[in-house]
Tab-separated table of C-alpha atoms in Angstrom:
chain	number	residue	atom	x	y	z
G	19	MET	CA	-59.240	-41.792	65.604
G	20	LEU	CA	-55.369	-42.751	65.002
G	21	PRO	CA	-54.491	-42.399	61.378
G	22	ASN	CA	-53.385	-45.585	59.996
G	23	LEU	CA	-49.132	-46.195	60.796
G	24	SER	CA	-48.569	-48.028	57.305
G	25	SER	CA	-50.162	-45.184	54.994
G	26	LEU	CA	-47.294	-42.767	57.343
G	27	ASN	CA	-44.914	-44.837	56.489
G	28	LEU	CA	-45.385	-45.652	52.640
G	29	LYS	CA	-44.961	-41.709	52.536
G	30	ALA	CA	-42.190	-41.308	54.276
G	31	ARG	CA	-39.931	-43.957	52.810
G	32	PRO	CA	-39.628	-42.326	49.635
G	33	ARG	CA	-38.459	-39.260	51.383
G	34	ARG	CA	-36.017	-41.336	53.131
G	35	THR	CA	-35.523	-42.421	49.572
G	36	LEU	CA	-34.614	-39.279	47.638
G	37	ALA	CA	-32.337	-38.275	50.367
G	38	ALA	CA	-30.373	-40.936	50.323
G	39	PHE	CA	-29.586	-40.692	46.379
G	40	ALA	CA	-29.048	-36.635	47.037
G	41	VAL	CA	-25.949	-37.579	49.684
G	42	ALA	CA	-25.132	-40.091	47.061
G	43	GLY	CA	-24.838	-38.045	44.106
G	44	ALA	CA	-23.409	-35.294	46.378
G	45	VAL	CA	-20.422	-37.641	47.582
G	46	LEU	CA	-20.004	-38.879	44.150
G	47	THR	CA	-19.886	-35.374	41.964
G	48	LEU	CA	-17.479	-34.780	45.204
G	49	ALA	CA	-14.982	-37.730	44.157
G	50	GLY	CA	-15.793	-37.090	40.669
G	51	CYS	CA	-14.488	-33.628	40.853
G	52	LYS	CA	-11.485	-34.544	42.909
G	53	ASN	CA	-10.711	-36.969	40.388
G	54	GLU	CA	-11.078	-34.304	37.494
G	55	SER	CA	-7.784	-32.982	35.838
G	56	VAL	CA	-7.753	-29.607	34.300
G	57	PRO	CA	-5.480	-28.784	31.393
G	58	ALA	CA	-2.861	-26.517	31.403
G	59	PRO	CA	-2.851	-23.049	29.909
G	60	ASP	CA	-1.362	-23.173	25.902
G	61	SER	CA	1.871	-21.312	26.744
G	62	GLY	CA	2.308	-20.395	22.840
G	63	ALA	CA	5.788	-23.242	22.710
G	64	GLY	CA	4.037	-24.727	19.469
G	65	TYR	CA	4.665	-21.715	17.807
G	66	TYR	CA	7.797	-22.630	17.418
G	67	PRO	CA	8.639	-26.513	16.679
G	68	VAL	CA	12.045	-27.069	17.945
G	69	ALA	CA	13.114	-30.752	17.225
G	70	VAL	CA	15.760	-32.924	15.350
G	71	GLY	CA	14.774	-32.446	11.312
G	72	ASN	CA	12.562	-29.547	11.348
G	73	PHE	CA	13.443	-27.333	7.921
G	74	TRP	CA	12.072	-24.484	7.106
G	75	THR	CA	13.020	-22.784	3.126
G	76	TYR	CA	12.487	-18.971	2.611
G	77	ALA	CA	12.004	-16.785	-1.079
G	78	VAL	CA	14.327	-14.094	0.542
G	79	ALA	CA	14.313	-10.708	-1.459
G	80	ASP	CA	16.597	-7.852	-0.671
G	81	SER	CA	16.632	-4.318	-1.592
G	82	LEU	CA	18.946	-1.723	-2.131
G	83	TRP	CA	18.746	1.788	-2.523
G	84	SER	CA	21.566	3.534	-3.560
G	85	GLN	CA	22.504	7.491	-2.151
G	86	ALA	CA	20.596	10.167	-3.299
G	87	THR	CA	21.786	13.649	-4.065
G	88	GLN	CA	20.165	16.713	-4.554
G	89	THR	CA	19.520	16.258	-8.377
G	90	ALA	CA	19.626	12.271	-8.067
G	91	PRO	CA	17.824	10.450	-6.293
G	92	SER	CA	17.812	6.521	-5.038
G	93	VAL	CA	17.855	3.852	-7.271
G	94	VAL	CA	16.280	0.626	-6.047
G	95	THR	CA	18.415	-2.872	-6.623
G	96	SER	CA	16.864	-5.652	-5.957
G	97	THR	CA	18.133	-9.506	-5.293
G	98	ALA	CA	15.879	-12.887	-4.618
G	99	TYR	CA	17.550	-15.990	-3.684
G	100	GLN	CA	16.486	-18.449	-0.651
G	101	PHE	CA	17.562	-19.517	2.733
G	102	LYS	CA	16.728	-22.786	3.764
G	103	GLU	CA	17.083	-23.176	7.837
G	104	THR	CA	17.509	-27.146	9.226
G	105	ILE	CA	17.989	-27.977	12.688
G	106	THR	CA	20.597	-30.913	12.206
G	107	GLU	CA	21.218	-32.148	16.000
G	108	GLU	CA	20.586	-31.513	19.460
G	109	PHE	CA	24.047	-31.398	22.160
G	110	THR	CA	24.752	-30.234	25.078
G	111	ASP	CA	26.638	-26.974	25.257
G	112	ALA	CA	29.236	-25.696	27.379
G	113	ALA	CA	26.535	-24.881	30.421
G	114	GLY	CA	25.432	-28.217	30.206
G	115	LYS	CA	22.247	-27.423	28.876
G	116	LYS	CA	20.359	-29.324	26.394
G	117	VAL	CA	20.495	-26.755	23.003
G	118	PHE	CA	20.116	-27.245	18.911
G	119	ARG	CA	21.878	-26.484	16.024
G	120	LEU	CA	20.614	-24.911	13.037
G	121	VAL	CA	21.958	-24.514	10.282
G	122	ARG	CA	21.208	-21.867	7.065
G	123	SER	CA	21.746	-22.510	3.599
G	124	LYS	CA	21.970	-20.808	0.409
G	125	ARG	CA	20.811	-20.982	-2.757
G	126	GLN	CA	20.264	-18.306	-5.937
G	127	ASN	CA	17.231	-20.891	-7.258
G	128	ALA	CA	15.577	-23.823	-6.981
G	129	SER	CA	17.629	-25.595	-10.013
G	130	GLN	CA	20.615	-25.113	-7.638
G	131	GLU	CA	21.696	-26.860	-4.534
G	132	PHE	CA	21.824	-25.663	-1.126
G	133	LYS	CA	25.492	-25.185	0.318
G	134	ASN	CA	25.912	-23.832	4.083
G	135	ASP	CA	26.050	-20.625	4.653
G	136	SER	CA	25.781	-20.245	8.603
G	137	VAL	CA	25.597	-22.227	11.647
G	138	PHE	CA	23.035	-20.896	14.573
G	139	VAL	CA	22.224	-22.290	18.095
G	140	LEU	CA	18.916	-22.272	19.036
G	141	SER	CA	17.831	-23.084	23.050
G	142	ALA	CA	13.970	-24.240	23.396
G	143	THR	CA	12.471	-24.209	27.318
G	144	GLY	CA	9.502	-23.604	28.611
G	145	GLN	CA	9.797	-20.006	29.259
G	146	SER	CA	11.405	-19.012	25.968
G	147	VAL	CA	13.573	-19.446	23.051
G	148	VAL	CA	16.946	-17.898	22.579
G	149	LEU	CA	18.593	-17.619	19.092
G	150	THR	CA	22.906	-17.079	19.391
G	151	ARG	CA	24.124	-16.365	16.255
G	152	ASN	CA	28.484	-15.274	16.128
G	153	ASN	CA	27.861	-15.029	19.553
G	154	THR	CA	24.930	-12.963	19.849
G	155	ARG	CA	22.053	-14.697	22.213
G	156	THR	CA	18.345	-13.019	21.989
G	157	LEU	CA	15.396	-13.589	22.877
G	158	GLU	CA	13.095	-14.545	20.140
G	159	LEU	CA	10.052	-15.395	22.011
G	160	ILE	CA	8.670	-15.694	25.526
G	161	PHE	CA	5.856	-18.014	27.262
G	162	PRO	CA	2.958	-17.514	27.825
G	163	VAL	CA	2.451	-15.875	24.862
G	164	ARG	CA	0.060	-13.174	25.802
G	165	GLU	CA	-0.956	-10.365	23.150
G	166	GLY	CA	0.600	-6.766	24.056
G	167	ARG	CA	3.279	-8.556	26.094
G	168	LEU	CA	6.509	-6.713	25.625
G	169	TRP	CA	10.536	-7.982	26.409
G	170	ASN	CA	13.476	-7.328	26.236
G	171	PHE	CA	15.196	-9.145	22.645
G	172	ASN	CA	18.655	-8.116	23.905
G	173	ALA	CA	18.437	-9.560	27.276
G	174	PHE	CA	21.658	-11.904	27.336
G	175	ASN	CA	23.911	-9.412	25.135
G	176	ASN	CA	25.103	-6.056	25.492
G	177	ASN	CA	23.537	-4.110	22.421
G	178	PHE	CA	24.313	-0.169	22.520
G	179	ASN	CA	20.610	0.220	21.968
G	180	ASP	CA	19.465	-1.916	24.870
G	181	THR	CA	19.891	-1.476	28.909
G	182	ILE	CA	18.973	-4.485	30.711
G	183	THR	CA	15.466	-2.821	31.745
G	184	ALA	CA	14.328	-2.493	28.166
G	185	GLU	CA	11.185	-4.020	26.185
G	186	THR	CA	12.316	-3.819	22.474
G	187	ARG	CA	9.752	-7.011	21.515
G	188	ARG	CA	6.112	-7.298	21.162
G	189	TYR	CA	3.648	-9.218	21.047
G	190	SER	CA	0.651	-8.852	18.725
G	191	ARG	CA	-2.302	-10.446	16.674
G	192	VAL	CA	-2.049	-13.215	18.525
G	193	GLY	CA	-4.065	-16.175	17.378
G	194	GLU	CA	-5.316	-14.596	14.340
G	195	PRO	CA	-5.089	-15.460	10.612
G	196	PHE	CA	-2.327	-14.517	8.729
G	197	THR	CA	-1.767	-15.004	4.763
G	198	ILE	CA	1.454	-14.848	2.794
G	199	ARG	CA	1.917	-13.895	-0.798
G	200	ALA	CA	2.958	-16.254	-3.676
G	201	VAL	CA	6.158	-15.954	-3.745
G	202	ALA	CA	8.681	-17.756	-6.190
G	203	GLY	CA	6.020	-19.990	-8.302
G	204	SER	CA	4.637	-20.852	-4.253
G	205	PRO	CA	1.395	-20.194	-3.781
G	206	ALA	CA	-0.065	-18.213	-1.427
G	207	GLN	CA	-0.459	-19.477	1.410
G	208	THR	CA	-2.924	-18.658	5.063
G	209	PHE	CA	-2.057	-19.726	8.714
G	210	ALA	CA	-5.382	-19.632	11.146
G	211	ASN	CA	-3.545	-19.808	13.718
G	212	THR	CA	0.110	-17.217	14.282
G	213	ILE	CA	1.455	-14.706	16.437
G	214	THR	CA	3.746	-11.539	14.901
G	215	THR	CA	6.382	-10.295	16.657
G	216	ALA	CA	7.824	-6.627	16.563
G	217	ASN	CA	10.400	-4.176	17.572
G	218	ALA	CA	9.355	-1.609	20.317
G	219	GLY	CA	10.859	1.110	22.028
G	220	VAL	CA	14.128	1.799	21.377
G	221	ALA	CA	14.797	-1.220	18.627
G	222	ALA	CA	11.979	0.860	16.430
G	223	GLU	CA	12.039	4.420	14.683
G	224	ASN	CA	9.603	5.781	11.797
G	225	SER	CA	10.715	9.720	12.123
G	226	LEU	CA	11.987	12.091	9.612
G	227	LEU	CA	15.474	11.027	10.047
G	228	LYS	CA	15.135	7.404	9.744
G	229	ARG	CA	12.672	4.475	9.308
G	230	ILE	CA	13.823	1.081	11.257
G	231	GLY	CA	11.685	-2.001	12.070
G	232	TYR	CA	11.849	-5.798	12.302
G	233	GLN	CA	8.590	-7.963	11.840
G	234	GLN	CA	8.220	-11.860	12.258
G	235	VAL	CA	5.601	-14.037	12.264
G	236	PHE	CA	5.100	-17.495	13.798
G	237	ALA	CA	2.844	-20.619	12.956
G	238	LYS	CA	0.952	-22.556	15.287
G	239	GLY	CA	2.488	-25.925	14.722
G	240	VAL	CA	4.607	-24.513	11.536
G	241	GLY	CA	7.343	-22.542	13.251
G	242	PRO	CA	8.305	-18.745	11.785
G	243	VAL	CA	6.367	-17.780	8.229
G	244	TYR	CA	7.866	-14.409	7.279
G	245	ARG	CA	10.042	-12.098	8.311
G	246	ARG	CA	10.580	-8.457	7.740
G	247	ARG	CA	13.850	-5.932	8.006
G	248	ASP	CA	13.786	-2.073	7.146
G	249	TYR	CA	16.598	0.198	7.825
G	250	PHE	CA	16.037	3.258	6.109
G	251	LEU	CA	18.773	6.341	7.074
G	252	ASN	CA	16.235	9.236	5.220
G	253	TYR	CA	18.022	11.544	2.505
G	254	ASN	CA	17.964	15.560	3.466
G	255	TYR	CA	19.550	18.408	2.341
G	256	THR	CA	19.288	22.088	3.120
G	257	ASP	CA	17.971	24.694	0.961
G	258	SER	CA	20.682	27.265	0.423
G	259	ARG	CA	17.861	30.083	-0.551
G	260	THR	CA	16.020	29.316	2.488
G	261	GLY	CA	18.029	27.723	5.251
G	262	ASN	CA	15.023	24.811	5.977
G	263	GLN	CA	15.698	21.349	6.013
G	264	ILE	CA	14.802	19.652	2.669
G	265	TYR	CA	13.045	16.020	2.903
G	266	VAL	CA	13.059	14.105	-0.087
G	267	PRO	CA	10.686	11.187	-0.134
G	268	GLY	CA	11.967	7.843	-1.507
G	269	SER	CA	15.479	8.943	-1.337
G	270	TYR	CA	17.815	7.497	1.342
G	271	PHE	CA	21.309	7.941	2.474
G	272	PHE	CA	21.233	4.505	2.965
G	273	GLY	CA	18.110	2.255	2.150
G	274	PHE	CA	17.681	-1.657	2.795
G	275	SER	CA	15.018	-4.076	3.099
G	276	ARG	CA	14.442	-7.211	3.102
G	277	ARG	CA	11.231	-9.961	3.159
G	278	GLU	CA	11.940	-13.795	4.055
G	279	THR	CA	8.606	-15.573	2.853
G	280	LEU	CA	8.467	-19.093	4.045
G	281	ILE	CA	7.663	-21.366	0.617
G	282	ASP	CA	8.101	-24.998	2.457
G	283	TYR	CA	8.589	-26.693	5.427
G	284	GLY	CA	9.086	-30.056	7.031
G	285	PRO	CA	10.357	-32.883	8.355
G	286	ARG	CA	8.881	-35.782	5.943
């Protein structure tokens, strides 16, 4: 007996239809993939927003230790005041590059008006943020930001501590939250996404002779929120009876520290 041809055709049609749908779906998928854009990875430039009108106000605490002797330990003297850093204008430098003027002003407390203290120049590109202070250029940030990444903070100047290949700044705590303490009447603040830069290599030391360190924290969408600078030459003397070198904890030939804590920022 011959098979029923109409029955065979009815069974074949769904197969051809499914095959056609599969081909059409594949074409649409390929077309969708072709037009789909993949966002570029975040370089980290948002950790230091550079634009005219942006400002940052800091509560500053300086501590200075007197020189110790064998009979008198170091005594600390502390002073407090405020800095305000404002990007006032954009201009073209001698090399034809777009840069920004950063004016730092100072006052003793909130009851006084700020008075201009110094002028810096900021250059922000897709590769870095460079600060010029007293005709000295320093690499504040380098992009992309990456945990543990090292770079030469003094790549553009002749700092005696550095060579052309020295790596003296390091990223750490990338993307982590950071809390600054309550200070100068401002409450404590926590920033959800920050990076920390700190001295490394020949720019950092913590030994019997001295302790040198620098740390700066940047919050995404805000900018610098905290700075810490330490420079201590530890006091020591030779014991006349034993000839041993004696190091006196908390006493220094010279001791200085500075803390800058963000208390306000804008623009508004």
